[in-house]
Coordinates of C-alpha atoms and ligand atoms in Angstrom, one line a residue:
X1 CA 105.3 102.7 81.7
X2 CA 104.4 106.1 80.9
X3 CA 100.7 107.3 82.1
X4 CA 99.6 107.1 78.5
X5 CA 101.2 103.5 77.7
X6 CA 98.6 100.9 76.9
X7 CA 101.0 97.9 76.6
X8 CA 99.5 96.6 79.7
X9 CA 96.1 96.9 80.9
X10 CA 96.0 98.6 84.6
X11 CA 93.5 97.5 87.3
X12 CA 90.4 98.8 88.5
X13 CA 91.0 100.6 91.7
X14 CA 89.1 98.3 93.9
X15 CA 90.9 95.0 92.4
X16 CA 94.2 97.2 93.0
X17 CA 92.7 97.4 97.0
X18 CA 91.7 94.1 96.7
X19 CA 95.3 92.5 96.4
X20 CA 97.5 95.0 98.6
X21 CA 94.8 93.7 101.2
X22 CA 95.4 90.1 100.3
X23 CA 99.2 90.9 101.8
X24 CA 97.7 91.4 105.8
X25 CA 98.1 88.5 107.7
X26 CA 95.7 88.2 110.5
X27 CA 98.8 87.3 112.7
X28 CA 99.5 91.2 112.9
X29 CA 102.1 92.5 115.9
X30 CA 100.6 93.3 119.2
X31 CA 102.4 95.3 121.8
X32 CA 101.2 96.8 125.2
X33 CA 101.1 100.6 126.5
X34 CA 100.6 101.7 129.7
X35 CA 96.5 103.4 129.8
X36 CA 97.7 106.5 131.4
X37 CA 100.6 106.8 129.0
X38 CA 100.6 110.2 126.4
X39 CA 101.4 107.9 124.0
X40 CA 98.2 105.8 124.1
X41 CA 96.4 108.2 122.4
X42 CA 95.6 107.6 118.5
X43 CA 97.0 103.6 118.9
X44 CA 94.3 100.9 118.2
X45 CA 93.1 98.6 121.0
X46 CA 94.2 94.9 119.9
X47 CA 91.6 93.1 122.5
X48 CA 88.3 94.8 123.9
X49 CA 88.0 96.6 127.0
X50 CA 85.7 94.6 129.5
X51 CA 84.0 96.2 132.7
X52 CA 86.2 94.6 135.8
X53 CA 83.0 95.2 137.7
X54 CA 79.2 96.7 137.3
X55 CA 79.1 100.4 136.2
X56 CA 78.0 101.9 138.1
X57 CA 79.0 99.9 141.0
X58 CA 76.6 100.8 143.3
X59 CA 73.5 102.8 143.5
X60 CA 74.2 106.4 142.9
X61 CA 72.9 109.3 143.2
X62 CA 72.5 111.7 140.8
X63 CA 71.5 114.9 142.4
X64 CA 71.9 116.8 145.6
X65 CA 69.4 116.4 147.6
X66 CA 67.6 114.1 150.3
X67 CA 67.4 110.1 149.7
X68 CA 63.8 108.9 151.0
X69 CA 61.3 105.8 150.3
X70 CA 59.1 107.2 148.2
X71 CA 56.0 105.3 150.1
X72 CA 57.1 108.3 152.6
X73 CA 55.8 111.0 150.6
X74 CA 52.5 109.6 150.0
X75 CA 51.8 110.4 154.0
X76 CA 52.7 113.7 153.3
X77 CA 54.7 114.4 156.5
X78 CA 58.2 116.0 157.0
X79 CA 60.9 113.6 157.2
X80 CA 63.8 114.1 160.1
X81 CA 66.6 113.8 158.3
X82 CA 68.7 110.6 159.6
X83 CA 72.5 111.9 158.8
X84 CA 74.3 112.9 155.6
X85 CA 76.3 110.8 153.3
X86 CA 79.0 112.4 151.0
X87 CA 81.0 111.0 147.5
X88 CA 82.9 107.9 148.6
X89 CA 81.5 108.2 152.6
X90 CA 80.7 104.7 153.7
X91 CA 77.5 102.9 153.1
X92 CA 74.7 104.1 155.2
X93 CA 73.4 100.3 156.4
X94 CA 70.1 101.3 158.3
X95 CA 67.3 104.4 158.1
X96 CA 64.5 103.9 159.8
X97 CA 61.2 104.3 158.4
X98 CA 59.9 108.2 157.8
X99 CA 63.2 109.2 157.6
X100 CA 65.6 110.7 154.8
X101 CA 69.2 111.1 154.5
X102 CA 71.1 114.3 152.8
X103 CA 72.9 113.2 149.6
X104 CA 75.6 114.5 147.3
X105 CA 75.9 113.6 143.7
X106 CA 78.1 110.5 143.2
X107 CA 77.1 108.8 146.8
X108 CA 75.7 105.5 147.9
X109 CA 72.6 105.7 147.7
X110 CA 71.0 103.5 150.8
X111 CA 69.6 100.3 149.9
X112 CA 66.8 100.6 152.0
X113 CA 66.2 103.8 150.1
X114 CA 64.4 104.2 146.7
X115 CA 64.2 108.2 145.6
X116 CA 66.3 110.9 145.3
X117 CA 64.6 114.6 145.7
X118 CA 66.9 117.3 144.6
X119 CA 67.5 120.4 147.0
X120 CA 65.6 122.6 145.0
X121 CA 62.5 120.4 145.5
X122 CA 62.7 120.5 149.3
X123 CA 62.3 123.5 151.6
X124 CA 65.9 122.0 153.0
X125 CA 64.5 121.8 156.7
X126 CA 64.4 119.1 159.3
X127 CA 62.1 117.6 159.4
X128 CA 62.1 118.1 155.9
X129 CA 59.1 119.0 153.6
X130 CA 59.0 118.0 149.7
X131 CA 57.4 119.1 146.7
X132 CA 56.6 115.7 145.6
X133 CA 54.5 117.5 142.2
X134 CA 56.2 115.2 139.7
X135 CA 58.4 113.1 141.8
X136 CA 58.5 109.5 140.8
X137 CA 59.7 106.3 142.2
X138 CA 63.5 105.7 141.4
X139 CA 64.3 109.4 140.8
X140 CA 67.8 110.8 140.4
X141 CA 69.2 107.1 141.1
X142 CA 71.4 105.9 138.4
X143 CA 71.4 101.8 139.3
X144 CA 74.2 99.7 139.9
X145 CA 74.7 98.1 136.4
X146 CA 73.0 100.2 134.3
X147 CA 75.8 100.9 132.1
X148 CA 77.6 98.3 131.7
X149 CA 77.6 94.5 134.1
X150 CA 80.8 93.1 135.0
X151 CA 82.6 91.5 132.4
X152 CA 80.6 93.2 129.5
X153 CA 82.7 94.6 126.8
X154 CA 82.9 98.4 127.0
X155 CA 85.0 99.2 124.7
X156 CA 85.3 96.9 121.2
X157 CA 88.9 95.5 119.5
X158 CA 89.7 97.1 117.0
X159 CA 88.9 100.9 118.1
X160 CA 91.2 104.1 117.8
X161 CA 91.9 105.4 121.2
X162 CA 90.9 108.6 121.9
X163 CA 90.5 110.5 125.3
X164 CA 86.5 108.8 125.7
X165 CA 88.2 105.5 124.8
X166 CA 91.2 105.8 127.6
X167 CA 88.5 107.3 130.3
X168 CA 86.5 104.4 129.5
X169 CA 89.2 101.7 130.0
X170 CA 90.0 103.2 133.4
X171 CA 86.5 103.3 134.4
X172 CA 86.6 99.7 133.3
X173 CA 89.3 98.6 135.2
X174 CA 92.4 98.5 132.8
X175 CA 94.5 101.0 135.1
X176 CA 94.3 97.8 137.7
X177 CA 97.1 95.6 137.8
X178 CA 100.1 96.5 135.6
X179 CA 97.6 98.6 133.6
X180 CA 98.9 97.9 130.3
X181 CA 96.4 98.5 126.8
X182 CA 97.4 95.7 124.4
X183 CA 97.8 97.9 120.9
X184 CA 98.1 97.0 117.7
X185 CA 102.1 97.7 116.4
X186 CA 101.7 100.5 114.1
X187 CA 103.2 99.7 110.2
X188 CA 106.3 100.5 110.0
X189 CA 107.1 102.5 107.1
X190 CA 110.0 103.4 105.0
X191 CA 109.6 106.8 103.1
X192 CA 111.8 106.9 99.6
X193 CA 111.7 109.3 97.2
X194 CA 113.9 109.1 94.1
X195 CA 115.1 111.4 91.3
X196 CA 117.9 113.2 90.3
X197 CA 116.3 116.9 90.5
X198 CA 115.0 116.5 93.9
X199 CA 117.2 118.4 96.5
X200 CA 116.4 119.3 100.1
X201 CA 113.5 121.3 101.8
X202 CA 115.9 124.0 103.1
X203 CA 118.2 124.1 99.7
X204 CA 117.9 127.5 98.6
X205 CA 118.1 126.6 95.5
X206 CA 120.9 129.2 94.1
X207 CA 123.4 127.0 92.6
X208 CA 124.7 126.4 89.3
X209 CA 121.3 124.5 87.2
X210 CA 119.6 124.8 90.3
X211 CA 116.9 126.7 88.0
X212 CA 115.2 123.4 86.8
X213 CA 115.7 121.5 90.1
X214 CA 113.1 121.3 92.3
X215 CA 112.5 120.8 96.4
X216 CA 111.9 117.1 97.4
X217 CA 108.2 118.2 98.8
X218 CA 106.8 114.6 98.8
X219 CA 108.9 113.2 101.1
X220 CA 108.0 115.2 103.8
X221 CA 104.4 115.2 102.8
X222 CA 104.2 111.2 102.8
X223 CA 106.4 111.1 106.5
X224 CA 103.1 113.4 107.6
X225 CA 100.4 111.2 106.0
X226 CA 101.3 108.1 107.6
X227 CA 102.2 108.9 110.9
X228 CA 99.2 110.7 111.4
X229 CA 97.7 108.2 114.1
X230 CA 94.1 109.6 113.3
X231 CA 94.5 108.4 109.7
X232 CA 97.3 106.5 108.5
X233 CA 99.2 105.6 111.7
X234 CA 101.7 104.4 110.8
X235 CA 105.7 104.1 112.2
X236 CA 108.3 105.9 109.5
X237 CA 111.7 104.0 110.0
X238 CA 113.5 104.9 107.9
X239 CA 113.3 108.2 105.5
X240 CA 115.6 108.8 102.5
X241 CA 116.1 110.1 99.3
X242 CA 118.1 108.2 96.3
X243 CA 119.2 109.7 92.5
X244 CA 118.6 107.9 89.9
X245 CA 121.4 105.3 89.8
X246 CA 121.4 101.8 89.8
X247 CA 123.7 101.2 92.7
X248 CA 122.3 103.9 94.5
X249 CA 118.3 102.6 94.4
X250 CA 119.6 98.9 94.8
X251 CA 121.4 100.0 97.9
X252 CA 119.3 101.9 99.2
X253 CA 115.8 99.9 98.9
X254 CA 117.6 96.9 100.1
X255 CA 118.3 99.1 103.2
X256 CA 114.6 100.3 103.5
X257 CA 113.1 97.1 103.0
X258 CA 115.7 95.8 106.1
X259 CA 113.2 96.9 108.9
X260 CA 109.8 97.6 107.0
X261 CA 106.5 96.4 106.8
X262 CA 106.0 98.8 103.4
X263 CA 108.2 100.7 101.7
X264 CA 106.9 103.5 100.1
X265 CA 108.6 104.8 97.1
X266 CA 107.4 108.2 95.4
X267 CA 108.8 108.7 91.7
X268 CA 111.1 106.4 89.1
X269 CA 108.2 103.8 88.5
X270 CA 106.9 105.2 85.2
X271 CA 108.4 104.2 82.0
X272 CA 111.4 106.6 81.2
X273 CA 115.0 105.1 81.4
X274 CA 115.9 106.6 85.2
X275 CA 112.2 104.6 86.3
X276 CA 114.6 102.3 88.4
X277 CA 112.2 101.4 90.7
X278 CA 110.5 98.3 89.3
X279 CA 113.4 96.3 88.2
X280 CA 115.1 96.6 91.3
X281 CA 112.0 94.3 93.0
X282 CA 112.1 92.1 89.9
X283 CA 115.7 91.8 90.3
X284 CA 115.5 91.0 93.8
X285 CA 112.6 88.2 93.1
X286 CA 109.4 90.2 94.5
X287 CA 105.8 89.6 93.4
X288 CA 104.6 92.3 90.7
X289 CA 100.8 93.0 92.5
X290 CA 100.1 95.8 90.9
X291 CA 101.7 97.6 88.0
X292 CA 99.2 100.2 86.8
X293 CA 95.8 101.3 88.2
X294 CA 93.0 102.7 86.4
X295 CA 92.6 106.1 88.0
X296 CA 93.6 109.7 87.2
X297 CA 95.9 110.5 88.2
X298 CA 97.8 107.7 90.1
X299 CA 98.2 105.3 86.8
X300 CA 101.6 104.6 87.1
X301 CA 101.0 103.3 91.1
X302 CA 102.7 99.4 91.7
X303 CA 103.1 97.4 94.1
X304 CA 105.4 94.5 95.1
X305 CA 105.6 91.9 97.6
X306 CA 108.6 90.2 99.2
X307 CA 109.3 86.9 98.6
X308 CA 108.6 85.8 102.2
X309 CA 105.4 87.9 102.0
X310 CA 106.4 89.7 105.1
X311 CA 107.3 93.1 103.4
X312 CA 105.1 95.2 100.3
X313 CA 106.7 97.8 98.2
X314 CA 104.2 100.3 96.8
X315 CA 105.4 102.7 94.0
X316 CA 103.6 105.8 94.1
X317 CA 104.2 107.6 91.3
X318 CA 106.5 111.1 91.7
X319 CA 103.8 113.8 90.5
X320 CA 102.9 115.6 93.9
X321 CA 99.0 115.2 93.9
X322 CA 99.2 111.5 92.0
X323 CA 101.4 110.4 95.2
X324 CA 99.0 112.3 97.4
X325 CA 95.5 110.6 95.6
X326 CA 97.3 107.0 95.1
X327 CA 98.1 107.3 99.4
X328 CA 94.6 108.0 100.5
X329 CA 92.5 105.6 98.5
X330 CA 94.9 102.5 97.3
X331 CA 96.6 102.6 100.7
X332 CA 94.4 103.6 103.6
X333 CA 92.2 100.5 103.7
X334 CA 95.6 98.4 103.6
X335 CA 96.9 101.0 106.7
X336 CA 93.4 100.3 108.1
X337 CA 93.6 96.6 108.1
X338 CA 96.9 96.3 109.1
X339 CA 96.0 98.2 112.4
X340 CA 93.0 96.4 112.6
X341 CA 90.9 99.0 112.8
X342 CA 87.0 97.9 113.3
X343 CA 85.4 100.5 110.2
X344 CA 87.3 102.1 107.2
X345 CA 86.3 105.7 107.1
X346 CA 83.3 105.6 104.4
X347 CA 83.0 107.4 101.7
X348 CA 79.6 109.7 101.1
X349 CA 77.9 110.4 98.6
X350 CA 77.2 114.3 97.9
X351 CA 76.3 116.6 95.2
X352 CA 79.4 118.1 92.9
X353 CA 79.2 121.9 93.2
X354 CA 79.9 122.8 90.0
X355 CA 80.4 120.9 86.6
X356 CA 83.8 119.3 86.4
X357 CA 85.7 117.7 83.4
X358 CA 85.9 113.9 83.4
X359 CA 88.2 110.8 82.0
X360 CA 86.0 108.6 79.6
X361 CA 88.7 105.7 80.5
X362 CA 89.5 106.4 84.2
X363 CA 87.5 107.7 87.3
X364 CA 89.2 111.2 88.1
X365 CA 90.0 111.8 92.0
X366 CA 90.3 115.6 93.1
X367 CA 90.8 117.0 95.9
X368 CA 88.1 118.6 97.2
X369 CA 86.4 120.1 100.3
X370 CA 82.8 120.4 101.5
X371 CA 80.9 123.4 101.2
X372 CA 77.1 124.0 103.1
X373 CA 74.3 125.9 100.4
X374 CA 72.3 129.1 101.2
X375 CA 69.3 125.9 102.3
X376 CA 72.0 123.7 104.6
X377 CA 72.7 121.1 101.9
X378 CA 76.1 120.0 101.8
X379 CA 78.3 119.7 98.3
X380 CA 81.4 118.9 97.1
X381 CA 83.7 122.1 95.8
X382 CA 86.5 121.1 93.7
X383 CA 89.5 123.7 93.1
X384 CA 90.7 124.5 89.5
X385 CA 94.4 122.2 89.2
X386 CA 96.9 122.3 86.3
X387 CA 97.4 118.8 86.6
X388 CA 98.8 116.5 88.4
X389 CA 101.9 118.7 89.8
X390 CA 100.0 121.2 91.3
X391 CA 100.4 120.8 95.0
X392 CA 99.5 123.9 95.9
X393 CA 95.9 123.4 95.2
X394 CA 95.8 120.9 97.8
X395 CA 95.6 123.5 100.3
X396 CA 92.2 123.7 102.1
X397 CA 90.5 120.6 100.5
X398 CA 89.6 117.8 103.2
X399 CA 89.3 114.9 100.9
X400 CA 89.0 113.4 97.6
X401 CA 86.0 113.7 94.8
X402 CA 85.8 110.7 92.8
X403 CA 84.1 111.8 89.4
X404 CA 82.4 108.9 86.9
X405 CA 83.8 107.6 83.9
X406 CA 81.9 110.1 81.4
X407 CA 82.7 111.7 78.2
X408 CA 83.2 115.6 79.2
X409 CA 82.0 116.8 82.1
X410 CA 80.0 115.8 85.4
X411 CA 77.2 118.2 85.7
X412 CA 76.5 120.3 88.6
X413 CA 74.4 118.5 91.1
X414 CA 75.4 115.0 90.0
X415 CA 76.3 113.1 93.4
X416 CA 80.0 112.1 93.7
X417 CA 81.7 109.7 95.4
X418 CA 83.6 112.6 98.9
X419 CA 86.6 110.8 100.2
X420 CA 86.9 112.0 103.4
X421 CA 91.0 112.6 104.4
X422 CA 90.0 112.3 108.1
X423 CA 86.9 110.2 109.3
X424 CA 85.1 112.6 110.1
X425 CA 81.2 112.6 112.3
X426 CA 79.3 110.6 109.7
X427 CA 76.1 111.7 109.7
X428 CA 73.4 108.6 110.5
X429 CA 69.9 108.6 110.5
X430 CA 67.9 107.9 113.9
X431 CA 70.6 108.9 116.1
X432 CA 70.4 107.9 119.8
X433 CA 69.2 110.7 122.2
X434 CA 70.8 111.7 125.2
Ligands
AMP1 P1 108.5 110.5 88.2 O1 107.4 109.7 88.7 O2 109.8 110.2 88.9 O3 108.6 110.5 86.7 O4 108.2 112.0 88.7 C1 107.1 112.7 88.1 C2 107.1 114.1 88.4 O5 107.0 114.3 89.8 C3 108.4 114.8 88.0 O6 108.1 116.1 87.5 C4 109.2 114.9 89.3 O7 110.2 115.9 89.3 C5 108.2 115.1 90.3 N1 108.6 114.5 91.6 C6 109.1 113.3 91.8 N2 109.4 113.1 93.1 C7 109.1 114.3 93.7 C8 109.3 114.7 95.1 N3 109.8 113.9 96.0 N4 108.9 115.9 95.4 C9 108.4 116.7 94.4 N5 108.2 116.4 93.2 C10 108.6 115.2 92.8
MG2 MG1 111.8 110.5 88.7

């Protein structure tokens, strides 16, 4: 299937979603990582984090400064101070009435005790003698509990661990015991790339008809995409490259299938006679879920399914930026569900800097980045391509533009579809203050 044949209709892009999702089974691999393990970080927690205790566990102080009952200060009298009690120093059981206690941040504050007066608020003497302009009940006491009560989750399943997310999980207790995080198993992925001009990254490319061969750049590219743990996250097994030759992409996709939950392909899935790709899954008795998507470029993108349902070939097709376009938006949300991951990255909506030639069959993804206006308005700013082959204009451009089906072109200012490549801060309306 060429990416101008019409014999067979392709799907929209969202049906194409729709049925590489219907291949996740919610019976995805779990495995367990130590919390204070390098390696945690970018994983996905498989179970929520829950508070082992109250946070804070006790009564704590907030401030330097004198603990006191605040009734105290109403007499106006200088308070003898009873003793001092640092970070961690044992619970301070009695102070008798007209009294205060010195108090570093992070101690226990007395139960008996209701106020905390910072230094700078005092005259620091003994007995000591307090501003109280302001001071209210309850001051610079952060309660037992006010965070979090035991057993409340802290952290949801289904979340990307970053450095907040592993702090939290030892302030909740999962450092306690054999301090294992249960983690989703990353994909596994096998990387393919096929085609007889393709040589190595480092071939200098000086040989005899080495003048129309050409690097294999996608392979590398698509082993960078999905092991990205802040995007795809996935786990490349296996990495090769394969001419076009029967034998050759039999034995060879047999091999990457072996010990994959996808196999990614990249080129031989069109419609020329070296497009090898498709009738070796047919041969072997896969599921055809996809064989053509409506989307420019990317048309010639397919998908397969083994026969126990266990393993999904995708064929991306071999044009650098087609490969690129078909990764991030046909197979993120299926990397994203296979991780479990709580929220797909969402798409925003955004004005189109400048007025861009459309498909009046297909939507047309470009890559794209943001750009802010002289008034602080963000838009989208797509760089001139020469097609799908140009890789190089995918330098600098942090996500897709998805242009409307129109005849000619998408007028400046129109609002497009931004397709993040990272999540980034999406911005909400009535944010919480802090
Ligand atoms: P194909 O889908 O195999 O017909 O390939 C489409 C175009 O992408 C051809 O110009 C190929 O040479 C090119 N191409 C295929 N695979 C790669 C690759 N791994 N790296 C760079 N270019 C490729
Ligand atoms: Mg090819």
């Amino acid at each position: 299937m060429s990416d101008d044949d019409r014999s067979r209709p392709p799907i929209d892009v969202d049906a194409a979603i729709a049925r590489l999702l219907d291949t996740v089974t919610p019976e995805r691999p779990r495995t367990t990582i130590a919390v204070t393990d390098p390696d945690l970080l970018g994983h996905v927690l498989a179970e929520a984090i829950h508070a082992d205790r109250d946070q804070p566990p006790f009564d704590r102080a907030t401030m330097d400064g004198y603990a006191l009952r605040f009734a105290d200060l109403e007499a106006g009298r200088g308070l003898p101070v009873h003793g001092s009690i640092s970070a961690g120093g044992a619970r301070m059981a009695h102070v008798p009435t007209g009294r205060c206690v010195a108090i570093a941040t992070g101690a226990a504050v007395p139960r008996a005790l209701d106020t905390v007066v910072e230094h700078e608020s005092t005259d620091r003497g003994d007995p000591l003698e307090v501003d109280s302009t302001g001071i209210r009940e309850g001051r610079n006491i952060h309660r037992r509990g006010a965070d979090a009560t035991a057993g409340a989750v802290l952290v949801p399943a289904g979340t990307r661990i970053d450095a907040a997310v592993r702090a939290a999980a030892i302030t909740g207790g999962a450092a306690v015991g054999r301090g294992l995080v249960p983690i989703q198993a990353p994909p596994r992925v096998a990387v393919v790339s096929t085609g007889d001009e393709l040589r190595a990254p480092e071939d200098p490319l000086d040989g005899d008809g080495d003048d129309v061969r050409i690097r294999d750049s996608n392979r590398p590219m698509l082993v960078d995409l999905v092991s990205d743990r802040s995007t795809f996250g996935g786990r490349v097994v296996d990495s090769r490259h394969l001419v076009d030759e029967p034998s050759a992409i039999a034995d060879g996709l047999d091999a990457a299938a072996r010990d994959a939950d996808v196999v990614l392909t990249v080129g031989g899935v069109s419609a020329g006679v070296l497009d090898l790709v498709p009738g070796h899954w047919a041969a072997r008795g896969w599921t055809t879920l996809v064989r053509g998507v409506r989307m420019q470029p990317g048309r010639p993108f397919s998908a397969w399914c083994s026969p126990d349902g266990r393993t999904l070939a995708v064929g991306l097709p071999g044009n650098p930026v087609s490969a690129f376009a078909c990764l991030h938006i046909l197979m993120r949300p299926w990397f994203d569900a296979f991780r479990g991951i709580r929220k797909a990255s969402p798409a925003r909506s955004l004005p189109l800097q400048a007025a861009t030639k459309a498909n009046s069959s297909r939507p047309v993804f470009r890559p794209a980045r943001l750009v802010t206006d002289v008034r602080g308005g963000v838009g989208v700013a797509i760089p001139r391509w020469r097609g799908s082959g140009d890789l190089v204009h995918l330098v600098g451009t942090t996500g897709l533009a998805r242009l409307p089906v129109v005849d000619g072109e998408v007028p400046a200012g129109t609002p497009v579809e931004f397709h993040p490549y990272r999540d980034g801060s999406p911005t909400t309306a009535g944010e919480e203050g802090g």
